XYZ file of C-alpha atoms in Angstrom:
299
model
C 3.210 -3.937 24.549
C 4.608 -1.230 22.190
C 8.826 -0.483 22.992
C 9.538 3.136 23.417
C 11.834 3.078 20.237
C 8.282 2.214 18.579
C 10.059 -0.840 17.021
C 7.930 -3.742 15.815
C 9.380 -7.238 14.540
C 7.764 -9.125 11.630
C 8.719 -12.187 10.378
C 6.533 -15.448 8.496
C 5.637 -18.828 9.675
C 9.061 -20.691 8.732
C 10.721 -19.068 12.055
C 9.303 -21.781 14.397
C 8.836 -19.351 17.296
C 6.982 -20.806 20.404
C 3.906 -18.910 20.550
C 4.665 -17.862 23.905
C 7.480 -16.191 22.573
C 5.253 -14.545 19.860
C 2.495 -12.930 22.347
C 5.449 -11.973 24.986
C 7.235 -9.863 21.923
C 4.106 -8.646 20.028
C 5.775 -10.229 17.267
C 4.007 -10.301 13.861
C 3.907 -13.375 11.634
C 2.410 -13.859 8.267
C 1.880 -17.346 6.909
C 2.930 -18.917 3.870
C 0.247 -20.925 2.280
C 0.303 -24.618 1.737
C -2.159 -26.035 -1.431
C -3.618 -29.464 -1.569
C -6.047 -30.522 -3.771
C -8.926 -29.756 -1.743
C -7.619 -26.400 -0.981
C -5.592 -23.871 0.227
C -4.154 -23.330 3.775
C -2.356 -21.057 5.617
C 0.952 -22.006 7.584
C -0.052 -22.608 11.281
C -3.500 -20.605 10.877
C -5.504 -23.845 9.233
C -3.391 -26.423 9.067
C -1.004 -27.583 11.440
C 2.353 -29.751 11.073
C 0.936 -32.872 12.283
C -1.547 -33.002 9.843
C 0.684 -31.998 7.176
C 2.649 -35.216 7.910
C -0.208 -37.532 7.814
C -1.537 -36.542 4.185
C 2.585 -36.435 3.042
C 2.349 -40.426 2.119
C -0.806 -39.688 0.051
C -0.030 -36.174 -1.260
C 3.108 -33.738 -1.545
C 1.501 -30.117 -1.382
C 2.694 -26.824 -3.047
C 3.660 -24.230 -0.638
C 4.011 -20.697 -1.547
C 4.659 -17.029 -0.541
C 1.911 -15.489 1.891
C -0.727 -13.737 0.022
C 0.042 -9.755 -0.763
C -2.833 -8.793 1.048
C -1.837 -10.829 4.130
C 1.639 -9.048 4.419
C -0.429 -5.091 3.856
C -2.176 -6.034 6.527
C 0.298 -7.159 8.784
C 1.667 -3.709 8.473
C -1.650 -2.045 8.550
C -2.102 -3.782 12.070
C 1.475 -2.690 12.900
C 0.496 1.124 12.256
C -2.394 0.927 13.749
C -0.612 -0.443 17.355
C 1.155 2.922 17.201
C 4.809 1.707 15.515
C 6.876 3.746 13.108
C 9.564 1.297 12.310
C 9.784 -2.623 11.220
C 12.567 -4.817 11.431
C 11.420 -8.004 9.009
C 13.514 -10.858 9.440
C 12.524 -13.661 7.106
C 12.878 -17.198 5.649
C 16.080 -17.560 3.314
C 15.536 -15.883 -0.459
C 17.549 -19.128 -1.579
C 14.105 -21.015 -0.705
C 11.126 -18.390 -0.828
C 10.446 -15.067 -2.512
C 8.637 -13.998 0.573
C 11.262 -11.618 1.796
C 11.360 -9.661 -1.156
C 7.568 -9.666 -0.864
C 7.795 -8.462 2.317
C 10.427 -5.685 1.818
C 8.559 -4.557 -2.032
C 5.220 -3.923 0.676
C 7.528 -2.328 3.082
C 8.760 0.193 0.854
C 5.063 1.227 -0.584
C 3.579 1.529 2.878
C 3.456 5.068 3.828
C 3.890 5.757 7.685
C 6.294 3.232 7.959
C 10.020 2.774 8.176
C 10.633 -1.172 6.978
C 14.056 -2.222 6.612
C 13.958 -6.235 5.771
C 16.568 -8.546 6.468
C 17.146 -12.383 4.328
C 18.124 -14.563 6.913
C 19.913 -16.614 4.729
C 18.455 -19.512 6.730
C 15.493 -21.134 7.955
C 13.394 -22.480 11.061
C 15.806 -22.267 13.862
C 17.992 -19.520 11.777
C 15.118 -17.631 11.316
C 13.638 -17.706 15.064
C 16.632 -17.190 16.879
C 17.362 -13.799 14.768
C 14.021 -12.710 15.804
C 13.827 -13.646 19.446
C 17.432 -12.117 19.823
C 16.556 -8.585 18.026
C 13.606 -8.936 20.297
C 15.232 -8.690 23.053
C 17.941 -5.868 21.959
C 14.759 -3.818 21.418
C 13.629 -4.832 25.290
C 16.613 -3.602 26.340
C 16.777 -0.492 24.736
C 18.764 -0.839 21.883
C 18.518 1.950 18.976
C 17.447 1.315 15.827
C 20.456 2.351 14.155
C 22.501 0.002 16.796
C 19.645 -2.833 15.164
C 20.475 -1.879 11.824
C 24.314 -2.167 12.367
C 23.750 -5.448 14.545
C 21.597 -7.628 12.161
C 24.181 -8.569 9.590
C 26.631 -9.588 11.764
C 24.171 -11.644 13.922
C 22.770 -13.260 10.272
C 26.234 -14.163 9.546
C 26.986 -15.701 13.205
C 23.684 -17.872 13.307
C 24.024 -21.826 11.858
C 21.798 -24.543 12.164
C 21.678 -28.312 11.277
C 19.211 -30.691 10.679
C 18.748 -33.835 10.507
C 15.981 -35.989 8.010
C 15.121 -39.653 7.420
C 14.872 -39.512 4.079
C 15.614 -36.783 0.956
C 12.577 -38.202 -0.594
C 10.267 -34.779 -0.535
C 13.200 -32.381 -0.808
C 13.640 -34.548 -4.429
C 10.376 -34.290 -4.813
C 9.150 -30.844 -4.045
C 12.280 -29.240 -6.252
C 13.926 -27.960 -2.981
C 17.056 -30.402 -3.540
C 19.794 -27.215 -3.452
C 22.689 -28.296 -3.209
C 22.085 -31.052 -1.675
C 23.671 -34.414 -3.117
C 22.090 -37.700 -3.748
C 22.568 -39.744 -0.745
C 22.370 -43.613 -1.180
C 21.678 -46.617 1.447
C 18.355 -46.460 3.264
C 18.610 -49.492 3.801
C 22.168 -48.524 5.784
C 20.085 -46.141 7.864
C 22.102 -43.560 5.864
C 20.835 -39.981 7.627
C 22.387 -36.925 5.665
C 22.646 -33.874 7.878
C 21.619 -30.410 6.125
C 22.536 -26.831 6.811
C 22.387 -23.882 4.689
C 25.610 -22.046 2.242
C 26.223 -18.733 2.896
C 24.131 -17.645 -0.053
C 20.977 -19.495 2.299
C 20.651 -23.071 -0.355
C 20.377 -26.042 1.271
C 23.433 -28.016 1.736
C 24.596 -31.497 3.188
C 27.311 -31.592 5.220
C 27.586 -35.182 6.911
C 26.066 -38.320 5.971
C 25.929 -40.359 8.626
C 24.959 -44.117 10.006
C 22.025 -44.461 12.093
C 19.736 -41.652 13.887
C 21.658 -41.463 17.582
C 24.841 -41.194 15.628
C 23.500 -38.035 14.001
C 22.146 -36.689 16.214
C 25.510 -36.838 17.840
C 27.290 -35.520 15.209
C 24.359 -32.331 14.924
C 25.569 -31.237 18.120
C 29.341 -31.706 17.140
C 28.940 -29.441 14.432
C 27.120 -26.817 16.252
C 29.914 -27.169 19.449
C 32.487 -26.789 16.763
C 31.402 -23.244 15.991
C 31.050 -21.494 19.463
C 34.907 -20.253 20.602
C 35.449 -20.370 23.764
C 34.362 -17.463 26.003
C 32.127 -16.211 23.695
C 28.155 -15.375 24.612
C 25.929 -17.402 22.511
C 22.181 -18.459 21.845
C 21.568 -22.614 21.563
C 18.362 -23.654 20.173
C 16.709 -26.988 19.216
C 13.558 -28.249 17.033
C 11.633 -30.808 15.852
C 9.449 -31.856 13.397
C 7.131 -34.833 14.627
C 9.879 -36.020 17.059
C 8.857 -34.864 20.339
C 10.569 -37.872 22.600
C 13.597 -37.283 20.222
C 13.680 -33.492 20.932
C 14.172 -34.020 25.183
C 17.586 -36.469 23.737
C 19.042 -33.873 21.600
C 18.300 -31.080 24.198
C 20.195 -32.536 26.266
C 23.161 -33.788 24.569
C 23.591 -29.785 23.191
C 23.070 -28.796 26.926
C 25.780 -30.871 28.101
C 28.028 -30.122 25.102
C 27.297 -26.347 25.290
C 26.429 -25.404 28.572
C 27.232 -21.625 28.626
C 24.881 -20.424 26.363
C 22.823 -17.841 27.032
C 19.072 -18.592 25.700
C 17.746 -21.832 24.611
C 14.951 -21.677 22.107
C 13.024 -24.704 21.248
C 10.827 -24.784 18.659
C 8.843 -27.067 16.301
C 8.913 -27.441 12.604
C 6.198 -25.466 10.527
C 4.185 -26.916 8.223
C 5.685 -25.288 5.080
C 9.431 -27.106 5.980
C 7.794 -30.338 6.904
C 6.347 -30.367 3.533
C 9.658 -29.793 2.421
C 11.601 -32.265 4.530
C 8.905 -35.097 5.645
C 8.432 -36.109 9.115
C 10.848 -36.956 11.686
C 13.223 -33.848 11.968
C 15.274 -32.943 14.325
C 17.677 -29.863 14.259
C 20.371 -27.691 16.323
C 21.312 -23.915 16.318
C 23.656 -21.796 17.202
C 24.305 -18.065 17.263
C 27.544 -16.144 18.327
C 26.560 -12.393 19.903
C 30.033 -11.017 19.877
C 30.355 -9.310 16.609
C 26.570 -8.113 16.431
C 27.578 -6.214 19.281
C 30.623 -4.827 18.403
C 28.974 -3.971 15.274
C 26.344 -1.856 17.455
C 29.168 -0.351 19.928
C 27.824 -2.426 22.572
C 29.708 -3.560 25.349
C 30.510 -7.155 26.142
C 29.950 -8.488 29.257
C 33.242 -10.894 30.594
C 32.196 -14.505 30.737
């Protein structure tokens, strides 16, 4: 259903919304594409994660940015539903050209108002931004209270993940800054998160999958001062019994947050990272607000 502020939210597949989420927001996503060597597919349209991770042992694909005319008409359907403004939030530029994509087909498209936003981030980073605007716009919010908001709610919004192996980051040339981790025969699991310029980054190598998991949620904890409103979220990629376990040691460790988003890895990441993911979120509201002149509510 259209907002009254005529608003509408586009993002691409690497957000790892809950579809729910999607239809409840009329939010629109645009793929990236995956290629394999019996073809080309498009992120969560006609291929799905799962599958993705069964062909990984036999074949690493290419991914790339969502076809041109896939993001024109994305906006063409956004136009047509009556908006006049678009707030694109999208995967990190330190990983994808498709925000600059995105915001280069903004700028042609006549009738609309597109400001585009690099979330510096991915997955969880990505998906909480959006769900989080989404509901700013529910409520009411301006667009010029948006536009002051987002930066300060990009800056406030870290995850961490968790992977078996570096094996297809090595592979697929999405290393960052990631360092060589040894001993997987240690049960060595390095824990990832993104710089501030949105590269890949590991900050904790750790023994054994509980353990990080564990230390995931430390991090995250770690970040939230006290009092403050925040957003928790949690994914997954292929690790659905593992996903209930780290929901609730993040619950327990940080039970005051507002919203809890779950979500589960796209197929584009999984490529990147392999199967068996699991990852943590968290994003502080308090200077997104100020930044809009919104009042905080006393926790």
């Amino acid at each position: 259903m259209i907002n009254q502020q005529k608003i509408a939210l586009l993002t691409d597949s690497c957000a790892d919304i809950p579809q729910a989420l999607v239809r409840r927001y009329d939010i629109y996503v645009v793929p990236l594409k995956l290629i394999f060597s019996d073809g080309e597919y498009a992120d969560g349209v006609d291929i799905t994660p799962t599958e993705v991770y069964r062909r990984l042992p036999q074949e690493i694909p290419k991914t790339t940015l969502p076809g041109g005319d896939m993001v024109e008409q994305a906006f063409a359907r956004i136009k047509q539903a009556g908006y006049t403004k678009v707030l694109a939030i999208n995967l990190s530029g330190g990983l994808s050209g498709t925000r600059n994509l995105v915001r280069l087909i903004g700028e042609q498209t006549v009738g609309l108002e597109v400001v585009s936003f690099d979330t510096l981030s991915g997955s969880l980073g990505i998906g909480m931004t959006v769900i989080q605007a989404a509901r700013w716009i529910e409520e009411g919010w301006t667009w010029t209270e948006l536009l002051r908001a987002m930066p300060a709610l990009i800056r406030d919004t870290h995850v961490f993940f968790c992977v078996d192996t570096l094996e297809y980051l090595q592979k697929g040339g999405r290393i960052g800054k990631i360092a060589a981790v040894a001993g997987t025969l240690l049960q060595i699991k390095p824990i990832i998160s993104f710089t501030p310029e949105g590269e890949l980054i590991n900050v904790a190598k750790i023994r054994g999958r509980k353990a990080a998991m564990q230390k995931m949620v430390q991090l995250a904890t770690a970040l939230v001062p006290r009092g403050v409103p925040f957003n928790l979220a949690v994914a997954h990629g292929d690790s659905l019994a593992e996903l209930k376990e780290i929901r609730e040691m993040a619950q327990k460790s940080l039970p005051d947050h507002l919203h809890l988003m779950e979500g589960e890895i796209d197929c584009t990441l999984g490529a990147y990272v392999g199967p068996h993911l699991l990852g943590v979120g968290v994003q502080m509201l308090s200077d997104a607000m100020n930044a809009a002149g919104k009042e905080l509510e006393q926790r």
